């Protein structure tokens, strides 16, 4: 790929990405009232999306070998438990990541 | 000036998990891109002007494949379609906000996950808070990708697995949302339908069906969920 072709490829990706983020705002600009259905979606979507993102992050989990699921699922359980107990964002996130990084080296 | 500083300080703690994730993921991206023969300027430019974490990794593949504008557009469309979801659910929060074009441009997974679940802290200016969270996140990402592109190969640290930071961040936000009790049914639907689609469609193409299924389910649940407004929503 020439540098020009690379540049065009990236420009396309940038444009598509921005368009995906912007169209709802362009369709429903500030002056107009957001339709009730979209207000409703705005309230409930974050809950559903965060569930989707968690599954998305763990999509590579495989049960065909111990190393395919024990690190990710143990670390996830750690995050949930730590957060339930202490409600300390950094402790939960960093602790969970440490558990994960340790386990993928051990298993 | 004091106001800026105050709001920057208010925003910073919310971005710390993203700081860790973005620096390391950014480094990984920078290393990958420089291995493909692109100079650090390319990494810098991409992180400044595209700013789309996971899709930038896909871009490295695109840049190494034969030139295909349509393929690139389709790939970006599929990988990033979820960002339209974020935009839809931020319509009201960003209503009338200053810096709105930049906030929209910077609506990544991580920035969205921080902002969709957070009210600006006591005394903070909403617009500046949103702006600083977005801008700090992008700054981390740019810094990481630049470090990776310039010096990634020289770093002695074995960072494999550090990307779990993002998973952990999403889990924490999920737990927080679960405990606020405002949307347990949507939360269950999000996890359940995505799992189902993962099983049916496999890990390369389950995201779009998942989003459609979630949209359909939430549409169907609108009446029961809205009826319980106040108590449940």
Short mmCIF file of C-alpha atoms in Angstrom, two decimals:
data_model
loop_
_atom_site.label_atom_id
_atom_site.label_comp_id
_atom_site.label_asym_id
_atom_site.label_seq_id
_atom_site.Cartn_x
_atom_site.Cartn_y
_atom_site.Cartn_z
CA UNK A 1 0.00 0.00 0.00
CA UNK A 2 1.36 3.43 -0.90
CA UNK A 3 1.41 6.19 1.69
CA UNK A 4 -1.36 7.93 -0.20
CA UNK A 5 -3.53 4.82 -0.10
CA UNK A 6 -2.81 4.46 3.60
CA UNK A 7 -3.85 8.03 4.16
CA UNK A 8 -7.11 7.52 2.25
CA UNK A 9 -7.85 4.32 4.21
CA UNK A 10 -7.38 6.16 7.50
CA UNK A 11 -9.44 9.13 6.36
CA UNK A 12 -12.30 6.75 5.54
CA UNK A 13 -12.07 5.07 8.94
CA UNK A 14 -11.99 8.46 10.65
CA UNK A 15 -15.02 9.69 8.71
CA UNK A 16 -17.09 6.55 9.36
CA UNK A 17 -16.21 6.58 13.05
CA UNK A 18 -17.11 10.22 13.47
CA UNK A 19 -20.34 9.75 11.52
CA UNK A 20 -21.35 6.86 13.78
CA UNK A 21 -20.82 9.01 16.84
CA UNK A 22 -22.43 12.11 15.41
CA UNK A 23 -25.59 11.11 13.55
CA UNK A 24 -27.86 10.90 16.60
CA UNK A 25 -26.81 14.40 17.62
CA UNK A 26 -27.33 15.75 14.11
CA UNK A 27 -30.73 14.09 13.84
CA UNK A 28 -31.88 15.42 17.19
CA UNK A 29 -30.21 18.79 17.66
CA UNK A 30 -30.29 20.73 20.89
CA UNK A 31 -33.24 22.95 20.13
CA UNK A 32 -35.67 20.12 19.51
CA UNK A 33 -36.98 18.00 22.33
CA UNK A 34 -35.59 14.47 22.20
CA UNK A 35 -38.43 12.08 21.27
CA UNK A 36 -39.72 10.16 24.33
CA UNK A 37 -38.62 6.84 22.90
CA UNK A 38 -35.04 8.06 22.62
CA UNK A 39 -35.19 9.55 26.11
CA UNK A 40 -36.25 6.14 27.29
CA UNK A 41 -33.39 4.50 25.37
CA UNK A 42 -30.98 7.04 26.83
CA UNK A 43 -32.04 5.94 30.30
CA UNK A 44 -31.96 2.18 29.84
CA UNK A 45 -29.24 1.70 27.20
CA UNK A 46 -26.25 2.39 29.48
CA UNK A 47 -27.25 -0.55 31.67
CA UNK A 48 -27.61 -2.91 28.74
CA UNK A 49 -24.51 -1.64 26.94
CA UNK A 50 -22.24 -2.08 29.94
CA UNK A 51 -23.40 -5.70 30.15
CA UNK A 52 -22.70 -6.07 26.45
CA UNK A 53 -19.21 -4.56 26.81
CA UNK A 54 -18.32 -6.92 29.65
CA UNK A 55 -19.29 -9.91 27.52
CA UNK A 56 -17.46 -8.35 24.55
CA UNK A 57 -14.26 -8.04 26.59
CA UNK A 58 -14.52 -11.66 27.72
CA UNK A 59 -15.45 -13.01 24.28
CA UNK A 60 -12.15 -14.83 23.88
CA UNK A 61 -12.87 -17.07 26.87
CA UNK A 62 -12.61 -20.70 25.89
CA UNK A 63 -13.38 -23.76 27.95
CA UNK A 64 -11.21 -26.16 26.01
CA UNK A 65 -8.23 -25.60 28.30
CA UNK A 66 -7.76 -24.31 31.84
CA UNK A 67 -5.72 -21.36 30.61
CA UNK A 68 -8.60 -20.32 28.38
CA UNK A 69 -11.00 -19.42 31.15
CA UNK A 70 -9.50 -19.57 34.65
CA UNK A 71 -7.49 -16.31 34.48
CA UNK A 72 -10.24 -14.17 32.96
CA UNK A 73 -13.10 -15.56 35.02
CA UNK A 74 -11.16 -15.60 38.30
CA UNK A 75 -10.00 -12.04 37.78
CA UNK A 76 -13.55 -10.97 36.88
CA UNK A 77 -14.90 -12.60 40.03
CA UNK A 78 -12.19 -10.84 42.00
CA UNK A 79 -13.24 -7.49 40.57
CA UNK A 80 -16.88 -8.07 41.45
CA UNK A 81 -16.08 -9.27 44.98
CA UNK A 82 -13.54 -6.53 45.68
CA UNK A 83 -15.91 -3.89 44.43
CA UNK A 84 -18.84 -5.24 46.44
CA UNK A 85 -16.71 -5.23 49.58
CA UNK A 86 -14.70 -2.03 49.31
CA UNK A 87 -16.22 0.12 46.57
CA UNK A 88 -12.78 1.38 45.73
CA UNK A 89 -12.59 1.81 41.95
CA UNK A 90 -8.80 1.70 41.74
CA UNK A 91 -8.43 -1.24 44.09
CA UNK A 92 -10.97 -3.26 42.09
CA UNK A 93 -9.54 -2.38 38.67
CA UNK A 94 -5.85 -2.68 39.54
CA UNK A 95 -6.31 -5.69 41.79
CA UNK A 96 -8.31 -7.51 39.12
CA UNK A 97 -5.71 -6.71 36.47
CA UNK A 98 -2.89 -7.90 38.74
CA UNK A 99 -4.74 -11.17 39.39
CA UNK A 100 -5.24 -11.63 35.66
CA UNK A 101 -1.64 -10.87 34.72
CA UNK A 102 -0.41 -13.24 37.40
CA UNK A 103 -2.72 -16.07 36.40
CA UNK A 104 -1.97 -15.96 32.67
CA UNK A 105 1.69 -16.44 33.59
CA UNK A 106 1.00 -19.31 35.96
CA UNK A 107 -1.64 -21.30 34.09
CA UNK B 1 -8.03 29.92 35.54
CA UNK B 2 -8.84 28.64 39.02
CA UNK B 3 -12.10 27.35 37.67
CA UNK B 4 -10.28 25.41 34.98
CA UNK B 5 -7.88 23.96 37.51
CA UNK B 6 -10.67 23.07 39.88
CA UNK B 7 -12.59 21.21 37.20
CA UNK B 8 -9.49 19.51 35.89
CA UNK B 9 -8.84 18.25 39.41
CA UNK B 10 -12.43 17.12 39.73
CA UNK B 11 -12.27 15.20 36.45
CA UNK B 12 -8.87 13.58 36.92
CA UNK B 13 -9.74 10.85 39.49
CA UNK B 14 -12.48 9.52 37.21
CA UNK B 15 -9.96 9.01 34.43
CA UNK B 16 -7.27 7.16 36.36
CA UNK B 17 -8.39 3.65 35.32
CA UNK B 18 -8.52 4.87 31.73
CA UNK B 19 -5.05 6.39 32.17
CA UNK B 20 -3.60 2.99 32.96
CA UNK B 21 -5.49 1.19 30.25
CA UNK B 22 -4.90 3.76 27.52
CA UNK B 23 -1.20 4.20 28.20
CA UNK B 24 -0.54 0.48 27.91
CA UNK B 25 -2.96 -0.20 25.08
CA UNK B 26 -1.64 2.89 23.33
CA UNK B 27 1.90 1.56 23.65
CA UNK B 28 0.77 -1.79 22.24
CA UNK B 29 -0.82 0.00 19.30
CA UNK B 30 2.26 2.15 18.70
CA UNK B 31 4.56 -0.87 18.72
CA UNK B 32 2.31 -2.73 16.32
CA UNK B 33 2.10 0.17 13.90
CA UNK B 34 5.83 0.85 13.91
CA UNK B 35 6.47 -2.84 13.23
CA UNK B 36 4.35 -2.43 10.11
CA UNK B 37 6.76 0.20 8.87
CA UNK B 38 4.88 3.38 9.74
CA UNK B 39 6.69 6.23 11.47
CA UNK B 40 5.62 7.61 14.87
CA UNK B 41 3.97 10.53 13.08
CA UNK B 42 1.36 8.09 11.75
CA UNK B 43 0.60 6.77 15.21
CA UNK B 44 0.34 10.28 16.52
CA UNK B 45 -1.91 11.39 13.67
CA UNK B 46 -4.21 8.41 14.06
CA UNK B 47 -4.60 8.89 17.81
CA UNK B 48 -5.25 12.60 17.35
CA UNK B 49 -7.70 12.40 14.48
CA UNK B 50 -9.37 8.98 14.60
CA UNK B 51 -9.23 8.18 18.32
CA UNK B 52 -11.01 4.86 18.32
CA UNK B 53 -9.13 2.43 20.54
CA UNK B 54 -9.89 -1.01 19.23
CA UNK B 55 -10.51 0.08 15.62
CA UNK B 56 -7.00 1.53 15.47
CA UNK B 57 -5.66 -1.97 16.00
CA UNK B 58 -7.81 -3.12 13.10
CA UNK B 59 -6.42 -0.21 11.08
CA UNK B 60 -2.94 -1.68 11.39
CA UNK B 61 -4.25 -4.78 9.62
CA UNK B 62 -5.98 -2.66 7.00
CA UNK B 63 -2.75 -0.76 6.34
CA UNK B 64 -0.92 -4.02 5.72
CA UNK B 65 -3.58 -5.45 3.38
CA UNK B 66 -4.25 -4.52 -0.25
CA UNK B 67 -5.94 -1.13 -0.68
CA UNK B 68 -9.71 -1.41 -0.29
CA UNK B 69 -11.68 1.75 0.53
CA UNK B 70 -15.01 -0.09 0.69
CA UNK B 71 -13.57 -2.79 2.89
CA UNK B 72 -12.16 -0.17 5.25
CA UNK B 73 -15.51 1.63 5.46
CA UNK B 74 -17.42 -1.61 6.15
CA UNK B 75 -14.93 -2.70 8.76
CA UNK B 76 -15.14 0.64 10.57
CA UNK B 77 -18.93 0.48 10.35
CA UNK B 78 -19.12 -2.95 11.95
CA UNK B 79 -16.47 -2.48 14.60
CA UNK B 80 -17.67 0.95 15.66
CA UNK B 81 -21.45 0.68 15.28
CA UNK B 82 -21.72 0.53 19.05
CA UNK B 83 -20.62 4.15 19.20
CA UNK B 84 -24.01 5.14 17.80
CA UNK B 85 -25.49 3.52 20.89
CA UNK B 86 -23.32 5.70 23.06
CA UNK B 87 -24.36 8.79 21.15
CA UNK B 88 -28.04 7.88 21.49
CA UNK B 89 -27.78 7.50 25.21
CA UNK B 90 -25.77 10.72 25.63
CA UNK B 91 -28.23 12.88 23.65
CA UNK B 92 -29.73 14.47 26.74
CA UNK B 93 -26.56 14.65 28.80
CA UNK B 94 -24.71 16.50 26.09
CA UNK B 95 -27.66 18.74 25.28
CA UNK B 96 -26.46 22.32 25.10
CA UNK B 97 -23.02 21.38 26.38
CA UNK B 98 -20.10 23.54 25.35
CA UNK B 99 -17.36 21.74 23.39
CA UNK B 100 -20.08 19.44 22.08
CA UNK B 101 -18.39 18.68 18.74
CA UNK B 102 -15.28 17.57 20.60
CA UNK B 103 -17.29 15.56 23.12
CA UNK B 104 -18.96 13.74 20.22
CA UNK B 105 -15.65 13.17 18.47
CA UNK B 106 -14.15 11.74 21.67
CA UNK B 107 -16.98 9.39 22.59
CA UNK B 108 -14.91 6.19 22.91
CA UNK B 109 -15.88 3.09 24.89
CA UNK B 110 -13.93 4.23 27.90
CA UNK B 111 -14.98 7.86 27.90
CA UNK B 112 -18.57 6.79 27.45
CA UNK B 113 -18.37 4.28 30.28
CA UNK B 114 -17.01 6.93 32.63
CA UNK B 115 -19.49 9.62 31.64
CA UNK B 116 -22.67 7.59 31.27
CA UNK B 117 -22.48 6.43 34.87
CA UNK B 118 -21.19 9.56 36.55
CA UNK B 119 -22.73 12.81 37.64
CA UNK B 120 -20.22 15.67 37.77
CA UNK B 121 -19.02 15.96 41.37
CA UNK B 122 -20.29 18.64 43.75
CA UNK B 123 -19.36 22.12 42.61
CA UNK B 124 -17.90 21.06 39.26
CA UNK B 125 -19.01 22.70 36.05
CA UNK B 126 -20.79 20.07 33.96
CA UNK B 127 -19.41 21.18 30.60
CA UNK B 128 -15.84 21.50 31.79
CA UNK B 129 -16.06 18.18 33.60
CA UNK B 130 -17.23 16.38 30.45
CA UNK B 131 -14.57 18.17 28.42
CA UNK B 132 -11.71 17.34 30.75
CA UNK B 133 -12.65 13.68 31.09
CA UNK B 134 -12.75 13.37 27.30
CA UNK B 135 -9.57 15.37 26.72
CA UNK B 136 -7.58 13.62 29.46
CA UNK B 137 -8.59 10.25 28.04
CA UNK B 138 -7.42 11.27 24.59
CA UNK B 139 -4.20 12.69 26.00
CA UNK B 140 -3.43 9.33 27.64
CA UNK B 141 -4.15 7.51 24.41
CA UNK B 142 -1.99 9.85 22.33
CA UNK B 143 0.84 9.64 24.87
CA UNK B 144 0.69 5.86 24.96
CA UNK B 145 0.67 5.43 21.20
CA UNK B 146 3.55 7.86 20.79
CA UNK B 147 5.66 6.11 23.42
CA UNK B 148 4.91 2.78 21.77
CA UNK B 149 5.77 4.02 18.30
CA UNK B 150 9.03 5.65 19.38
CA UNK B 151 10.38 3.41 22.09
CA UNK B 152 8.07 0.44 22.47
CA UNK B 153 10.72 -2.09 21.59
CA UNK B 154 13.09 -0.71 24.18
CA UNK B 155 10.69 -1.09 27.10
CA UNK B 156 11.75 -4.05 29.22
CA UNK B 157 8.35 -4.49 30.86
CA UNK B 158 6.27 -7.52 29.91
CA UNK B 159 2.83 -5.99 29.69
CA UNK B 160 0.90 -8.98 28.43
CA UNK B 161 -2.53 -9.04 30.01
CA UNK B 162 -2.57 -5.39 31.00
CA UNK B 163 -5.51 -4.90 28.65
CA UNK B 164 -7.62 -6.53 31.34
CA UNK B 165 -7.72 -3.04 32.88
CA UNK B 166 -10.52 -2.22 30.46
CA UNK B 167 -12.48 -5.36 31.24
CA UNK B 168 -12.13 -4.63 34.95
CA UNK B 169 -13.27 -1.05 34.45
CA UNK B 170 -16.40 -2.17 32.61
CA UNK B 171 -17.15 -4.76 35.28
CA UNK B 172 -16.83 -2.15 38.04
CA UNK B 173 -19.18 0.18 36.23
CA UNK B 174 -21.58 -2.71 35.70
CA UNK B 175 -21.51 -3.48 39.43
CA UNK B 176 -22.08 0.18 40.29
CA UNK B 177 -25.03 0.34 37.94
CA UNK B 178 -26.37 -2.89 39.34
CA UNK B 179 -26.22 -1.50 42.86
CA UNK B 180 -27.95 1.73 41.98
CA UNK B 181 -30.82 -0.56 41.04
CA UNK B 182 -32.01 1.69 38.23
CA UNK B 183 -31.92 -0.80 35.41
CA UNK B 184 -31.38 -4.36 36.43
CA UNK B 185 -33.63 -5.76 33.76
CA UNK B 186 -31.80 -3.92 30.94
CA UNK B 187 -28.50 -5.01 32.51
CA UNK B 188 -29.57 -8.66 32.51
CA UNK B 189 -30.87 -8.30 28.97
CA UNK B 190 -27.56 -6.81 27.87
CA UNK B 191 -25.50 -9.65 29.31
CA UNK B 192 -27.93 -12.42 28.35
CA UNK B 193 -28.60 -11.38 24.77
CA UNK B 194 -24.94 -10.69 24.06
CA UNK B 195 -23.98 -14.10 25.44
CA UNK B 196 -26.68 -15.71 23.35
CA UNK B 197 -25.49 -13.95 20.19
CA UNK B 198 -21.89 -14.87 21.00
CA UNK B 199 -22.91 -18.53 21.15
CA UNK B 200 -24.94 -18.33 17.94
CA UNK B 201 -22.77 -16.09 15.75
CA UNK B 202 -19.28 -16.66 17.13
CA UNK B 203 -16.82 -14.08 18.40
CA UNK B 204 -16.09 -12.40 15.09
CA UNK B 205 -19.60 -11.27 14.26
CA UNK B 206 -21.80 -11.25 17.33
CA UNK B 207 -21.68 -7.57 18.15
CA UNK B 208 -24.14 -6.28 15.53
CA UNK B 209 -26.75 -9.01 16.21
CA UNK B 210 -26.33 -8.31 19.93
CA UNK B 211 -27.05 -4.64 19.46
CA UNK B 212 -30.12 -5.38 17.37
CA UNK B 213 -31.38 -7.89 19.92
CA UNK B 214 -30.84 -5.39 22.76
CA UNK B 215 -32.67 -2.68 20.85
CA UNK B 216 -35.60 -5.01 20.16
CA UNK B 217 -35.75 -6.22 23.75
CA UNK B 218 -35.64 -2.72 25.20
CA UNK B 219 -38.32 -1.63 22.77
CA UNK B 220 -40.52 -4.53 23.85
CA UNK B 221 -39.85 -3.79 27.51
CA UNK B 222 -40.59 -0.12 27.21
CA UNK B 223 -44.05 -0.24 28.75
CA UNK B 224 -43.23 -2.37 31.80
CA UNK B 225 -39.98 -0.46 32.39
CA UNK B 226 -41.60 2.94 32.03
CA UNK B 227 -44.52 2.00 34.27
CA UNK B 228 -42.16 1.38 37.09
CA UNK B 229 -40.59 4.77 36.62
CA UNK B 230 -39.40 6.23 39.89
CA UNK B 231 -39.23 2.89 41.58
CA UNK B 232 -37.31 1.04 38.95
CA UNK B 233 -36.05 3.60 36.48
#
